[in-house]
Amino acid sequence: GDSVTQMEGPVTLSEEAFLTINCTYTATGYPSLFWYVQYPGEGLQLLLKATKADDKGSNKGFEATYRKETTSFHLEKGSVQVSDSAVYFCALSDHAGGYQKVTFGTGTKLQVIP
Amino acid sequence: DTGVSQNPRHKITKRGQNVTFRCDPISEHNRLYWYRQTLGQGPEFLTYFQNEAQLEKSRLLSDRFSAERPKGSFSTLEIQRTEQGDSAMYLCASTVAIDGYTFGSGTRLTVV
């Protein structure tokens, strides 16, 4: 079945450092790919998405490119802030069956220190 | 409309008791999902509704779990005879198209 593998955390960075969180996926079809973010005590929020190969999703300075050849969707940000501290989930949606069931990775905790 | 609303935010219950959670989705969203998230893990799919019809249930959803969505509006998730292993965050999400979920803040269940 579908699965998502993302790098284990926690990831600790200094403010203004470059961020990469790796994500690879396995899917039988042609999924859409997502990054969700969960701040402490809150639910998940959609951060960005990409629906086809070579698409780049971007939001709030974060970017990720849908790489079909390497089945990857790595999250990057050029300069992190303390406010970016959260748990980041890579996810895919399988459109088989006509609905949008989403499979999540285990999450990567990011801690940004001043 | 302020998003997906879940109640209660926290629930502590004794083992063996029944609990019920409520989810109010975004009003124009016809698809509603329940997920369960345990500490250090990503959300796991439990069940899905399109309007009032429950179209899929995960094998994670034992016979003690039941979900409803009367009239295709709000949804309830009931757990009967709770066990300590049921302790988790229960998340509700809604969507109208293949466009990413909108999640609620979740209900954190603690079974003591």
Short mmCIF file of C-alpha atoms in Angstrom, two decimals:
data_model
loop_
_atom_site.label_atom_id
_atom_site.label_comp_id
_atom_site.label_asym_id
_atom_site.label_seq_id
_atom_site.Cartn_x
_atom_site.Cartn_y
_atom_site.Cartn_z
CA GLY A 1 0.00 0.00 0.00
CA ASP A 2 0.87 3.66 0.02
CA SER A 3 3.50 4.89 2.47
CA VAL A 4 5.51 7.98 3.32
CA THR A 5 8.97 7.99 4.88
CA GLN A 6 10.43 11.16 6.31
CA MET A 7 13.61 11.90 8.20
CA GLU A 8 13.52 11.41 11.91
CA GLY A 9 13.82 14.35 14.18
CA PRO A 10 14.19 16.34 16.13
CA VAL A 11 15.97 18.76 13.86
CA THR A 12 17.56 21.65 15.74
CA LEU A 13 18.68 24.72 13.81
CA SER A 14 19.80 28.20 14.61
CA GLU A 15 17.67 31.08 13.39
CA GLU A 16 18.35 31.99 9.73
CA ALA A 17 19.81 28.54 8.96
CA PHE A 18 18.82 26.56 5.86
CA LEU A 19 16.27 23.81 6.37
CA THR A 20 15.81 20.54 4.52
CA ILE A 21 13.44 17.80 5.66
CA ASN A 22 13.61 14.73 3.46
CA CYS A 23 10.50 12.86 2.36
CA THR A 24 10.12 9.88 0.04
CA TYR A 25 6.97 8.03 -0.85
CA THR A 26 5.63 4.79 -2.24
CA ALA A 27 2.37 4.80 -4.14
CA THR A 28 0.70 2.59 -6.68
CA GLY A 29 -0.93 5.42 -8.57
CA TYR A 30 -0.10 9.03 -9.26
CA PRO A 31 -0.65 10.74 -5.93
CA SER A 32 -0.84 14.35 -4.87
CA LEU A 33 1.80 15.31 -2.30
CA PHE A 34 1.46 17.58 0.72
CA TRP A 35 3.32 19.06 3.64
CA TYR A 36 1.31 19.75 6.77
CA VAL A 37 2.53 21.61 9.85
CA GLN A 38 1.39 21.13 13.44
CA TYR A 39 2.17 23.81 15.99
CA PRO A 40 2.16 22.87 19.68
CA GLY A 41 -1.37 22.22 20.95
CA GLU A 42 -2.98 22.72 17.55
CA GLY A 43 -4.35 20.65 14.71
CA LEU A 44 -2.60 20.13 11.38
CA GLN A 45 -2.50 22.92 8.82
CA LEU A 46 -1.84 22.48 5.13
CA LEU A 47 1.50 24.15 4.36
CA LEU A 48 1.90 23.40 0.64
CA LYS A 49 0.98 20.87 -2.01
CA ALA A 50 1.91 19.60 -5.48
CA THR A 51 -0.32 17.56 -7.75
CA LYS A 52 1.94 16.47 -10.60
CA ALA A 53 5.57 15.76 -11.43
CA ASP A 54 7.93 18.76 -11.34
CA ASP A 55 5.31 20.94 -9.65
CA LYS A 56 6.74 23.16 -6.93
CA GLY A 57 4.56 23.92 -3.94
CA SER A 58 5.43 27.00 -1.92
CA ASN A 59 4.07 28.93 1.05
CA LYS A 60 5.51 31.15 3.79
CA GLY A 61 9.04 30.75 2.38
CA PHE A 62 8.82 26.94 2.35
CA GLU A 63 9.17 25.03 -0.92
CA ALA A 64 8.97 21.43 -2.08
CA THR A 65 9.24 19.95 -5.59
CA TYR A 66 7.41 16.80 -6.72
CA ARG A 67 10.15 14.51 -8.04
CA LYS A 68 8.57 11.46 -9.64
CA GLU A 69 11.87 9.93 -10.74
CA THR A 70 13.18 9.82 -7.17
CA THR A 71 9.71 9.56 -5.52
CA SER A 72 10.63 12.46 -3.26
CA PHE A 73 9.09 15.68 -1.95
CA HIS A 74 11.73 17.30 0.24
CA LEU A 75 10.78 20.41 2.22
CA GLU A 76 13.17 23.38 2.15
CA LYS A 77 13.37 26.87 3.57
CA GLY A 78 16.22 29.26 3.07
CA SER A 79 16.14 31.01 6.44
CA VAL A 80 14.18 29.56 9.35
CA GLN A 81 12.70 31.58 12.19
CA VAL A 82 11.90 30.67 15.77
CA SER A 83 8.22 30.78 14.82
CA ASP A 84 8.80 27.87 12.40
CA SER A 85 9.31 25.51 15.35
CA ALA A 86 6.68 22.81 14.87
CA VAL A 87 6.17 19.25 13.65
CA TYR A 88 6.14 18.82 9.88
CA PHE A 89 4.28 15.95 8.19
CA CYS A 90 4.79 14.79 4.64
CA ALA A 91 1.69 13.19 3.15
CA LEU A 92 0.21 11.81 -0.04
CA SER A 93 -3.30 11.37 -1.28
CA ASP A 94 -4.36 8.40 -3.30
CA HIS A 95 -7.24 9.24 -5.61
CA ALA A 96 -8.16 5.60 -6.12
CA GLY A 97 -11.74 4.96 -5.09
CA GLY A 98 -12.78 8.48 -5.99
CA TYR A 99 -11.96 10.14 -2.72
CA GLN A 100 -9.01 11.73 -1.06
CA LYS A 101 -7.65 9.39 1.59
CA VAL A 102 -4.40 10.85 2.88
CA THR A 103 -1.47 8.83 4.17
CA PHE A 104 0.90 10.65 6.52
CA GLY A 105 4.51 10.19 7.50
CA THR A 106 5.50 10.02 11.14
CA GLY A 107 6.44 13.68 11.35
CA THR A 108 9.69 15.59 11.87
CA LYS A 109 9.98 17.94 14.79
CA LEU A 110 11.82 21.17 14.03
CA GLN A 111 13.22 23.32 16.80
CA VAL A 112 14.70 26.69 15.88
CA ILE A 113 16.81 28.39 18.51
CA PRO A 114 17.55 32.13 18.58
CA ASP B 1 -17.39 30.10 9.01
CA THR B 2 -14.27 29.72 11.12
CA GLY B 3 -13.12 26.27 10.08
CA VAL B 4 -13.52 22.76 11.42
CA SER B 5 -14.68 22.67 15.03
CA GLN B 6 -14.17 19.73 17.39
CA ASN B 7 -15.59 19.23 20.85
CA PRO B 8 -14.52 18.62 23.50
CA ARG B 9 -10.86 19.63 23.27
CA HIS B 10 -9.91 17.28 26.06
CA LYS B 11 -11.62 14.25 27.56
CA ILE B 12 -10.46 12.16 30.50
CA THR B 13 -12.43 9.01 31.10
CA LYS B 14 -12.18 5.86 33.14
CA ARG B 15 -11.51 2.58 31.40
CA GLY B 16 -14.73 0.90 30.37
CA GLN B 17 -16.72 4.11 29.95
CA ASN B 18 -18.23 5.29 26.68
CA VAL B 19 -17.20 8.59 25.10
CA THR B 20 -18.53 10.61 22.18
CA PHE B 21 -16.76 13.31 20.21
CA ARG B 22 -18.31 15.82 17.84
CA CYS B 23 -16.97 17.40 14.66
CA ASP B 24 -18.55 20.34 12.82
CA PRO B 25 -16.97 20.63 9.37
CA ILE B 26 -16.80 23.67 7.12
CA SER B 27 -20.37 24.06 5.94
CA GLU B 28 -19.79 23.64 2.20
CA HIS B 29 -17.49 20.63 2.62
CA ASN B 30 -19.24 17.39 1.75
CA ARG B 31 -16.35 15.09 2.68
CA LEU B 32 -15.48 14.43 6.31
CA TYR B 33 -12.68 12.29 7.73
CA TRP B 34 -11.69 11.01 11.14
CA TYR B 35 -8.06 10.30 11.98
CA ARG B 36 -6.29 9.16 15.13
CA GLN B 37 -2.88 10.44 16.15
CA THR B 38 -0.76 8.92 18.88
CA LEU B 39 2.30 10.56 20.40
CA GLY B 40 5.18 10.78 17.97
CA GLN B 41 3.21 9.39 15.06
CA GLY B 42 1.43 10.77 12.07
CA PRO B 43 -2.35 10.70 11.83
CA GLU B 44 -3.88 7.33 10.91
CA PHE B 45 -7.05 7.11 8.84
CA LEU B 46 -10.14 5.86 10.66
CA THR B 47 -13.17 6.57 8.50
CA TYR B 48 -14.60 8.76 5.74
CA PHE B 49 -18.02 10.23 4.96
CA GLN B 50 -19.30 11.73 1.76
CA ASN B 51 -22.38 13.63 2.81
CA GLU B 52 -24.20 11.26 5.18
CA ALA B 53 -22.78 8.06 3.71
CA GLN B 54 -19.90 6.32 5.49
CA LEU B 55 -17.86 5.05 2.55
CA GLU B 56 -14.83 3.48 4.20
CA LYS B 57 -13.74 2.28 7.62
CA SER B 58 -10.18 1.39 8.54
CA ARG B 59 -9.36 -1.92 10.17
CA LEU B 60 -8.16 0.27 13.06
CA LEU B 61 -11.83 0.98 13.77
CA SER B 62 -12.81 -1.95 15.97
CA ASP B 63 -16.39 -2.90 16.80
CA ARG B 64 -16.21 -0.58 19.80
CA PHE B 65 -15.94 2.43 17.50
CA SER B 66 -18.86 3.91 15.60
CA ALA B 67 -19.18 7.09 13.60
CA GLU B 68 -22.20 8.85 12.19
CA ARG B 69 -22.92 11.89 10.11
CA PRO B 70 -26.67 12.46 10.16
CA LYS B 71 -27.97 14.72 7.41
CA GLY B 72 -24.45 15.16 6.09
CA SER B 73 -23.61 17.94 8.52
CA PHE B 74 -21.80 17.37 11.83
CA SER B 75 -20.31 14.00 12.70
CA THR B 76 -19.92 12.05 15.93
CA LEU B 77 -17.36 9.42 16.85
CA GLU B 78 -18.28 7.13 19.74
CA ILE B 79 -15.98 4.76 21.53
CA GLN B 80 -17.63 2.15 23.74
CA ARG B 81 -15.93 0.39 26.65
CA THR B 82 -12.81 2.51 26.35
CA GLU B 83 -9.39 0.94 26.82
CA GLN B 84 -6.09 2.57 27.71
CA GLY B 85 -4.89 1.95 24.16
CA ASP B 86 -7.61 4.29 22.92
CA SER B 87 -5.76 7.25 24.44
CA ALA B 88 -4.84 9.48 21.50
CA MET B 89 -5.69 12.68 19.69
CA TYR B 90 -8.76 12.24 17.48
CA LEU B 91 -8.69 14.54 14.49
CA CYS B 92 -11.50 15.50 12.16
CA ALA B 93 -10.92 16.98 8.72
CA SER B 94 -13.14 18.12 5.89
CA THR B 95 -12.70 18.95 2.24
CA VAL B 96 -14.76 19.58 -0.86
CA ALA B 97 -12.31 18.53 -3.56
CA ILE B 98 -8.90 17.03 -4.13
CA ASP B 99 -7.29 20.01 -2.51
CA GLY B 100 -5.95 19.15 0.93
CA TYR B 101 -7.78 18.78 4.17
CA THR B 102 -8.83 21.41 6.66
CA PHE B 103 -8.26 19.91 10.09
CA GLY B 104 -9.90 20.71 13.38
CA SER B 105 -7.83 21.16 16.53
CA GLY B 106 -8.61 17.65 17.67
CA THR B 107 -9.99 15.99 20.79
CA ARG B 108 -7.37 14.58 23.13
CA LEU B 109 -8.66 11.46 24.87
CA THR B 110 -6.99 10.12 28.00
CA VAL B 111 -8.23 6.80 29.36
CA VAL B 112 -7.22 6.18 32.98
#
